[in-house]
XYZ file of C-alpha atoms in Angstrom:
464
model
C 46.847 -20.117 -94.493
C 46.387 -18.472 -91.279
C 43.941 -19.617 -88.871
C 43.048 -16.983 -86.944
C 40.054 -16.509 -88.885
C 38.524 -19.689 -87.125
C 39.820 -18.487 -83.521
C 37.007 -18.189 -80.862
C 36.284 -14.812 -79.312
C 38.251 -14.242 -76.237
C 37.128 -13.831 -73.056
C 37.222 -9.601 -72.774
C 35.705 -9.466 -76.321
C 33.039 -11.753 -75.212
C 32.351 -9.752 -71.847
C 32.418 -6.688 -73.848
C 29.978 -8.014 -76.571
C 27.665 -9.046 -74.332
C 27.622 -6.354 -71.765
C 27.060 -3.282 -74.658
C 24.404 -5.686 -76.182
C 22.675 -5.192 -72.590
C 23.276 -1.813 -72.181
C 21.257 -1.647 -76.095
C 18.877 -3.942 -74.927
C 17.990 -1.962 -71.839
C 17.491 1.573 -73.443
C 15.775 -0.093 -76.392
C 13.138 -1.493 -73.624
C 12.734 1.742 -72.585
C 12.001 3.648 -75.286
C 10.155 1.132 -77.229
C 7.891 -0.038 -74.237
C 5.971 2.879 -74.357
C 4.771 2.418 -78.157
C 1.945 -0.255 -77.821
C 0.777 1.859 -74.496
C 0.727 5.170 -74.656
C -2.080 5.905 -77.480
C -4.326 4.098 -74.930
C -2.772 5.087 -71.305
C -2.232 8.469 -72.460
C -5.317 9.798 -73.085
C -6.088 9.585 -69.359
C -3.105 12.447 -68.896
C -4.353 16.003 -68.368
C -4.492 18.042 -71.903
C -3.903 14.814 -74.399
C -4.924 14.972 -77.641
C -4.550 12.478 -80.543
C -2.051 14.922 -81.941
C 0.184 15.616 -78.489
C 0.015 11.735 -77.572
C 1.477 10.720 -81.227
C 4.084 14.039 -80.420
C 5.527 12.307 -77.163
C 5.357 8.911 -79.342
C 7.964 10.563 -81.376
C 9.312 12.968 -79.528
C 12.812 11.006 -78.425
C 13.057 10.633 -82.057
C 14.334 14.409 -82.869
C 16.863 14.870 -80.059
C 17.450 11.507 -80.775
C 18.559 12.339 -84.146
C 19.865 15.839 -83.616
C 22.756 14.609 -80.406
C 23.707 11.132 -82.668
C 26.570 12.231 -84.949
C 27.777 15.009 -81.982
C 27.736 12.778 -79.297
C 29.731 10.029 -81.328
C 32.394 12.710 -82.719
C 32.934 13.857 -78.921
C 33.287 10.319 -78.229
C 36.397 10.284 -80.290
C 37.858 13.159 -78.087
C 36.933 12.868 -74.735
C 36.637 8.447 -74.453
C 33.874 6.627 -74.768
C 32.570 5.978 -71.159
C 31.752 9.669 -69.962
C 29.890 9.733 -73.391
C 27.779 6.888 -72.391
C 27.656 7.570 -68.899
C 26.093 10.707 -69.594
C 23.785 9.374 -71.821
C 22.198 7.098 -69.745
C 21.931 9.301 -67.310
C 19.711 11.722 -69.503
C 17.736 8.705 -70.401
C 16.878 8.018 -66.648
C 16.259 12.037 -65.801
C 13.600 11.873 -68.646
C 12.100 8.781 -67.589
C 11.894 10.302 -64.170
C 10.194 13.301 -65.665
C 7.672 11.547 -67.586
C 7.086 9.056 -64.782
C 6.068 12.135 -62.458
C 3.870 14.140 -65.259
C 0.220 13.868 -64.359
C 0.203 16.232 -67.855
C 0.755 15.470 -71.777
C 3.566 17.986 -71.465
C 5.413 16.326 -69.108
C 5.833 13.084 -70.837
C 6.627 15.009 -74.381
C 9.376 16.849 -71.900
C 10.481 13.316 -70.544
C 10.728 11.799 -74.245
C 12.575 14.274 -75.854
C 15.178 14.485 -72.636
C 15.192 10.442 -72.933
C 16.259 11.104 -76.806
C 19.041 13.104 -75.734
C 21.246 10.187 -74.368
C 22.148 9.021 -78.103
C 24.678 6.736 -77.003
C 24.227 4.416 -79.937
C 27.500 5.639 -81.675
C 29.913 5.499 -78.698
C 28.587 2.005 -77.717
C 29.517 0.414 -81.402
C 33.168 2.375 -81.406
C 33.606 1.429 -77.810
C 32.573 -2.419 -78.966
C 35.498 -1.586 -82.039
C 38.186 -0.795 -79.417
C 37.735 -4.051 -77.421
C 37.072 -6.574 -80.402
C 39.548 -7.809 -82.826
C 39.090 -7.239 -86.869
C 37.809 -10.613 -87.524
C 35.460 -11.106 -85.200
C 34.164 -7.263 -85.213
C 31.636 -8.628 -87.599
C 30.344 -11.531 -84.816
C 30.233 -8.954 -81.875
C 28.102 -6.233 -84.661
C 25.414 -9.043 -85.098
C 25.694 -10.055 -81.110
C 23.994 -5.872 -80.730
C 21.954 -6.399 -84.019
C 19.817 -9.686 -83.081
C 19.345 -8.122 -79.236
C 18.732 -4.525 -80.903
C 15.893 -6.781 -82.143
C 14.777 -9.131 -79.558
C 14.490 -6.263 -77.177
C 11.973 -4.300 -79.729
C 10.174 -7.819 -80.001
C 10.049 -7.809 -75.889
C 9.325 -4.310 -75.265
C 6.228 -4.749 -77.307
C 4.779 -7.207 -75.060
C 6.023 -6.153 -72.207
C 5.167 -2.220 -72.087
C 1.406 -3.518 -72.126
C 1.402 -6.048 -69.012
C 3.799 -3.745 -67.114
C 1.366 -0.746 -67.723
C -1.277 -3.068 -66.855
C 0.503 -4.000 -63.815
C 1.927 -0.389 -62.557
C 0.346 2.168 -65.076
C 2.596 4.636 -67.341
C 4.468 5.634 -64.055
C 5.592 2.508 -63.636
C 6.549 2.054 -67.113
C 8.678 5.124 -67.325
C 10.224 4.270 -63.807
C 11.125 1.127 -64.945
C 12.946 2.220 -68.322
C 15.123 4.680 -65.708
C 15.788 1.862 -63.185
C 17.072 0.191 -66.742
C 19.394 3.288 -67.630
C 21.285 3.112 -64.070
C 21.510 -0.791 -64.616
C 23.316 0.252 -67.938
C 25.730 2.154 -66.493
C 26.304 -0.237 -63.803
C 27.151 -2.956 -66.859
C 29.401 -0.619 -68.232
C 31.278 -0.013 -65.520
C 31.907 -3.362 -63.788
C 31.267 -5.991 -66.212
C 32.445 -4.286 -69.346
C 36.235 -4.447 -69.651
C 38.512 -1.675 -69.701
C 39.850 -0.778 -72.788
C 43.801 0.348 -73.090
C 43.173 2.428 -76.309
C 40.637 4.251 -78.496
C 41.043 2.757 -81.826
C 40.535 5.333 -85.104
C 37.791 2.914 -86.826
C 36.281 3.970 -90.314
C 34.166 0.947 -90.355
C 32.638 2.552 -86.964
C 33.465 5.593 -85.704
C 32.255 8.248 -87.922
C 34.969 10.558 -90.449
C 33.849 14.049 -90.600
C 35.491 14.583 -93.857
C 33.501 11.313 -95.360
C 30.157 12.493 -93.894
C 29.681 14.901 -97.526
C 30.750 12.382 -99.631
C 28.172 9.551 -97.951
C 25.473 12.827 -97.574
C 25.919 13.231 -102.371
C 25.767 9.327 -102.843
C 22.662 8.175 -104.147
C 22.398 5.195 -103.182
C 22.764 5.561 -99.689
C 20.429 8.812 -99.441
C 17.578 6.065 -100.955
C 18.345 3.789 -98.056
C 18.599 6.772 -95.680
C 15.195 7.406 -97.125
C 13.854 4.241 -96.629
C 14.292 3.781 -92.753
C 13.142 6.893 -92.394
C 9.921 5.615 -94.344
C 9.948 2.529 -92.501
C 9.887 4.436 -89.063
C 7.628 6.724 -89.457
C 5.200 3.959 -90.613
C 5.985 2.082 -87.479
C 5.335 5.137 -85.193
C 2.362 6.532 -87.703
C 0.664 2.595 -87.279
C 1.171 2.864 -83.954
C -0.886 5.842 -83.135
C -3.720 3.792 -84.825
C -3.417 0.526 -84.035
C -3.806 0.280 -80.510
C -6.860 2.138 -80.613
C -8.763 0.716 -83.034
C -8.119 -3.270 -80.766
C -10.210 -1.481 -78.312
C -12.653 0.727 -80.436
C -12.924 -1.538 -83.336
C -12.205 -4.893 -82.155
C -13.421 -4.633 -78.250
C -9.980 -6.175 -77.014
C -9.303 -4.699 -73.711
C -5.936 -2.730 -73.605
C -4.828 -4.973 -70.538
C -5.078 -7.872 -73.165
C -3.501 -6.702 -75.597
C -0.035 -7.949 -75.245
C -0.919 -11.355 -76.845
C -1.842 -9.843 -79.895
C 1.767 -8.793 -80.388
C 3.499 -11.659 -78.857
C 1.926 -13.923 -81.260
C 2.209 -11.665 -84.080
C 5.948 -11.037 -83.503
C 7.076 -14.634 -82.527
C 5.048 -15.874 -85.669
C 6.631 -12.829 -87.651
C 10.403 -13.894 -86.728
C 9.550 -17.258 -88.050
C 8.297 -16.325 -91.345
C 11.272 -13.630 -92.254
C 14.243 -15.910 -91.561
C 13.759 -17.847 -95.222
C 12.856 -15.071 -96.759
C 16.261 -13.588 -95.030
C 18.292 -16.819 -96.085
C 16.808 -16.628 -99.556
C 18.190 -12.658 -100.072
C 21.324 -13.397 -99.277
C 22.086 -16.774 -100.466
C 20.457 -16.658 -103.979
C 21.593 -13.038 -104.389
C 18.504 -11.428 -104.608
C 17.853 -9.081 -102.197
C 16.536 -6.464 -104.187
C 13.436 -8.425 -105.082
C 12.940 -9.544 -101.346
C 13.073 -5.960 -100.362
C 10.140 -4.036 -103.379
C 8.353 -7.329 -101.924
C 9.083 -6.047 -98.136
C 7.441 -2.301 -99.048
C 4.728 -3.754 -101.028
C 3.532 -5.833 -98.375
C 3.623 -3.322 -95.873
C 2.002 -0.678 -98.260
C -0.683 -3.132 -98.500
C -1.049 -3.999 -95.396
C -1.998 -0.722 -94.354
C -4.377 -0.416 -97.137
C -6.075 -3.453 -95.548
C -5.894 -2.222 -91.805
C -7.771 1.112 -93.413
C -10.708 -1.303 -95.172
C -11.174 -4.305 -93.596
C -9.219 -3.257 -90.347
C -12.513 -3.296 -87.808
C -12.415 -6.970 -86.265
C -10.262 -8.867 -84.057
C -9.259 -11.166 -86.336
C -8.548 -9.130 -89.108
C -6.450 -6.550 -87.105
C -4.582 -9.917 -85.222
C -3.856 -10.880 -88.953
C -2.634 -7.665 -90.119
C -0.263 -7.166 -87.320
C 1.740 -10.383 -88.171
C 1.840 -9.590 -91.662
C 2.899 -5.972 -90.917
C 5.707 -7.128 -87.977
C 6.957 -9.463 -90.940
C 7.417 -7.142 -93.790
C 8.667 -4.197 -90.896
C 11.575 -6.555 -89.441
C 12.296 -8.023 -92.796
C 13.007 -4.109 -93.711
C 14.134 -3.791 -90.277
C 16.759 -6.411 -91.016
C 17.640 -5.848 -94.791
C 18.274 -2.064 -94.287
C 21.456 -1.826 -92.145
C 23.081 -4.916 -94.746
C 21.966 -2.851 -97.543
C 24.518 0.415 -96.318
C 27.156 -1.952 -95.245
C 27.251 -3.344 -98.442
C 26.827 -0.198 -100.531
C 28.967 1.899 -98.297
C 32.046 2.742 -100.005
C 35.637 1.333 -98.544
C 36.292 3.046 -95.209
C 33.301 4.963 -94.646
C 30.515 2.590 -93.089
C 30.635 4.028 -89.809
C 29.626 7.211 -91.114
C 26.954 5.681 -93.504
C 25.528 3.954 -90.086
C 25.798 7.639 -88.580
C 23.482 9.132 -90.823
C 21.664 6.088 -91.772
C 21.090 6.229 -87.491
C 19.553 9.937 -87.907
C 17.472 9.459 -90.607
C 15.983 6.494 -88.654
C 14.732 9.220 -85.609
C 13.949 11.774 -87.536
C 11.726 9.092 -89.709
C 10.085 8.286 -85.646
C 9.575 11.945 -84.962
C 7.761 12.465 -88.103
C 5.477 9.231 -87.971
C 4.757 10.385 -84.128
C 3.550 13.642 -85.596
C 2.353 13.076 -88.158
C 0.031 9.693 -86.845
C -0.916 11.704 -84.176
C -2.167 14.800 -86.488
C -4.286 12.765 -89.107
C -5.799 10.919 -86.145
C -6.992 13.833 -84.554
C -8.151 15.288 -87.780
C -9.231 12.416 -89.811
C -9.697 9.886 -87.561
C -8.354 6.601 -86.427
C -8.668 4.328 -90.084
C -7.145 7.741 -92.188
C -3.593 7.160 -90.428
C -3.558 3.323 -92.115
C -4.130 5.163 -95.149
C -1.773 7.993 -94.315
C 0.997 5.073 -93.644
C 0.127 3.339 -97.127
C 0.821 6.448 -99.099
C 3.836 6.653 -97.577
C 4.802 2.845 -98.077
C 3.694 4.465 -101.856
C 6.318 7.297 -102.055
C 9.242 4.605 -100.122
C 8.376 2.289 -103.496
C 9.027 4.769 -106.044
C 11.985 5.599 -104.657
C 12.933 1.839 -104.330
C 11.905 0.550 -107.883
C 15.024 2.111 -109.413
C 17.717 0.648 -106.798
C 20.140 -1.334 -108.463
C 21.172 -4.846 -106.987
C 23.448 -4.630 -104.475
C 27.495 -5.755 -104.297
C 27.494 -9.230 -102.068
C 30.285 -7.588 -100.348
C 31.633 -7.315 -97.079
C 34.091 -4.654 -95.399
C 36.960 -5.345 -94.079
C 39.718 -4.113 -92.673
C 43.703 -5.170 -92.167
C 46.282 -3.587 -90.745
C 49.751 -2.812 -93.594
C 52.990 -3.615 -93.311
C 55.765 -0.228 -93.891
C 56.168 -1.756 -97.272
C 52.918 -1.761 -98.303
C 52.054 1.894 -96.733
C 54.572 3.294 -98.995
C 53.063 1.037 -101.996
C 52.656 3.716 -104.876
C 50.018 1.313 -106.783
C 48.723 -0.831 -104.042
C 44.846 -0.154 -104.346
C 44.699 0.467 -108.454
C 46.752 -3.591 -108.290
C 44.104 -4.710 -105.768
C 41.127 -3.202 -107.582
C 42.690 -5.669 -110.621
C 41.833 -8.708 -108.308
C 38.491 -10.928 -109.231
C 36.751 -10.591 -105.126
C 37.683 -6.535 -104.466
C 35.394 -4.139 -105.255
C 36.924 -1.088 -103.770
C 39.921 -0.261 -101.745
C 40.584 2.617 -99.338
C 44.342 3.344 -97.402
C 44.866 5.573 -94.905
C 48.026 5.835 -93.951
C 47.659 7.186 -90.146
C 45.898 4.057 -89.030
C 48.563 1.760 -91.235
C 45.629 0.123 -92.508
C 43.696 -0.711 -95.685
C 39.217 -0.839 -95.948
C 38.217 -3.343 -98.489
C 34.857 -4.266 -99.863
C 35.519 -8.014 -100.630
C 33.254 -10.452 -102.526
C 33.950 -13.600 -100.198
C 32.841 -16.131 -102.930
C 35.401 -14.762 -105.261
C 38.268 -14.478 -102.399
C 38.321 -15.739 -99.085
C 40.213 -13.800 -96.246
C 43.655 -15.351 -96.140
C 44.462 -14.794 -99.558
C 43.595 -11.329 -99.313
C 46.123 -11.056 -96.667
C 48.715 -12.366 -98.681
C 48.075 -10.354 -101.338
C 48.064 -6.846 -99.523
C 51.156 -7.208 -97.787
C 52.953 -8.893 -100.930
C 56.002 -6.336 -101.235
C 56.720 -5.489 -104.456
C 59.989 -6.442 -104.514
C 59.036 -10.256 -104.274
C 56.472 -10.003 -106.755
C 59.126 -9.006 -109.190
C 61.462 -11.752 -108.066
């Protein structure tokens, strides 16, 4: 058996795992610090309105999603770095801009030019180059838990930095955090030799209409759009009605969402375990939507007390990173052999365009209907998420990977109809310029090593 499965990251892998999981972490602070603040702050800006603050709420969100799958295909041409480099440095010219707006306008400008640094596909592919296939998977949840501990932070600490150095401050700060990026990514992170051609990362432009028909994936493409829009939508609302509702002063409100997401991270990991280990995901997830579909039902009746709303944000920051988490596992594992990177792509989109619309659309119903209609707003659409969720199938417990092929096996006529026989492979994928093979593997059927041995098993032995 081989045992490089069990080998430890080296030392370049590790420096390049953890200095792109900064580089997330910092532009994740700065876009997401501004989402407990600015329904509150912003009003005080010349020409705000309910509707224009929950615009620049989710403003980054549509050149967020319009630049993603462009900026990660020029990637592939032109090398990663410039890519990022110039994306981080449109994420610290808007922050300037907004930080220097005494006007709504301004910060909408400043949000939608800090959208248009979507890095997020160049940082995974450069991540691919530098790590090795078997411990890709490590260094993807490395970036996945800080994607989420730096949503958890920014939470908290957008309110007492506001309260400390107002919005100027706070957009200063998220630029000062976009040059620190680039500083990480050009001293600490290694230099890579090569660009590797990665299916499982990059995205394929001649997968993208395949991925854009397949119905499975266009209901989870759905859903974190759904699930973003409700965070944004909330958002608009919630903030508000701790001070209008609940008399909680905005410079206090940090603690409300430091205990509701440290008690919230808590609570999903079982439920988390549970999914994966008993195989049941899909009955973790309806319960996910339900929750949160009811939760908003309950910040729209009963939400107009402190300890009600302090209630309803844990349950809601359970059920939204339970989601939060599920969703990405759900396209990896439903992805088919040698396309995930472009099912991430537009899985990626249709999570901005889902934060431009709940920006919008929070910010129109509160101006219109008032503060407890968005909860309601956010329920119905918790509603339409559910009917499109009820009739998801259980997923494949399946992972992706990929291994490189040996001449013989390249010019194996039957080599993925023989591996498709195998109890453990659910799909196989070859393409020949990379000399490698994509398979979706069930690892309780087959474990790694034998899969190794049976892909480059020439035919000529087997017959033997």
């Amino acid at each position: 058996m081989h045992d490089h499965c069990s080998e430890r990251m080296s030392s370049s892998e590790t420096r390049a795992a953890s200095g792109l999981a900064l580089v997330f972490a910092f532009r994740m602070l700065g876009m997401f610090m501004v989402l407990p603040v600015l329904a509150t702050y912003g009003m005080d800006l010349a020409g705000a309105t309910p509707a224009l603050i929950g615009l620049a709420i989710g403003a980054y969100g549509l050149t967020q999603a319009f630049f993603q799958i462009p900026f990660g295909i020029i990637s592939d041409r032109i090398g990663r770095r410039p890519v990022i480099y110039l994306g981080l440095i449109l994420f610290a010219l808007g922050s300037v801009l907004a930080a220097q707006s005494n006007t709504i306008w301004g910060v909408i400008a400043g949000r939608v030019l800090q959208g248009a640094g979507a890095i997020s596909a160049a940082v995974i592919a450069l991540l691919s180059d530098f790590t090795r296939e078997q411990h890709r998977t490590k260094a993807m949840a490395i970036i996945g838990i800080t994607i989420g501990l730096s949503f958890s932070a920014a939470m908290v600490i957008g309110p007492l930095l506001t309260r400390v150095s107002g919005l100027r401050g706070l957009f200063l700060t998220a630029g000062g955090m976009a040059l620190l990026g680039i500083m990480i990514v050009a001293f600490i992170v290694p230099r890579s030799t090569s660009t590797l051609a990665h299916r499982e990362s990059s995205l394929v432009r001649r997968a993208l209409l395949p991925i854009l028909k397949h119905p499975a994936l266009l209901c989870l493409d759905l859903g974190i759009c759904v699930l973003h829009a409700i965070l944004m939508c909330s958002f608009v609302a919630l903030p508000l009605a701790l001070i209008e509702k609940a008399g909680l002063p905005k410079e206090q409100h940090w603690w409300v969402y430091l205990t509701a997401l440290l008690i919230s991270l808590f609570v999903m990991i079982p439920f988390i375990n549970y999914s994966e280990k008993k195989r049941k995901i899909k009955r973790v997830f309806l319960s996910a939507i339900v929750t949160l579909m009811l939760i908003e039902l309950f910040f729209w009746r009963f939400g107009d007390s402190l300890w009600t709303l302090v209630i309803g944000t844990i349950v809601f920051f359970t059920a939204f990173n339970l989601l939060e988490a599920l969703l990405p596992s759900l396209v990896s594992k439903v992805s088919p052999a040698g396309s995930k990177g472009t099912a991430i792509g537009v899985y990626a989109t249709s999570q901005f365009l889902g934060s431009a619309l709940g920006g919008v659309m929070g910010g129109w119903i509160s101006q219109h209907g008032g503060l407890s209609v968005v909860f309601l707003g956010s329920a119905g659409l918790a509603a339409f998420w559910l009917a499109f969720a009820v009739i998801m199938h259980e997923p494949p417990y399946v992972i992706s990977i990929r291994l490189p092929l040996s001449p013989e096996a390249i010019c194996e006529a039957g080599l993925v109809e023989r591996l498709e026989t195998v109890a453990g492979i659910v799909d196989a994928f070859v393409v020949a310029e990379e000399a490698a093979i994509y398979i979706k593997l069930d690892t309780e059927l087959l474990d790694r090593a034998t899969l190794e041995q049976l892909v480059n098993q020439s035919p000529v032995v087997r017959l033997a």
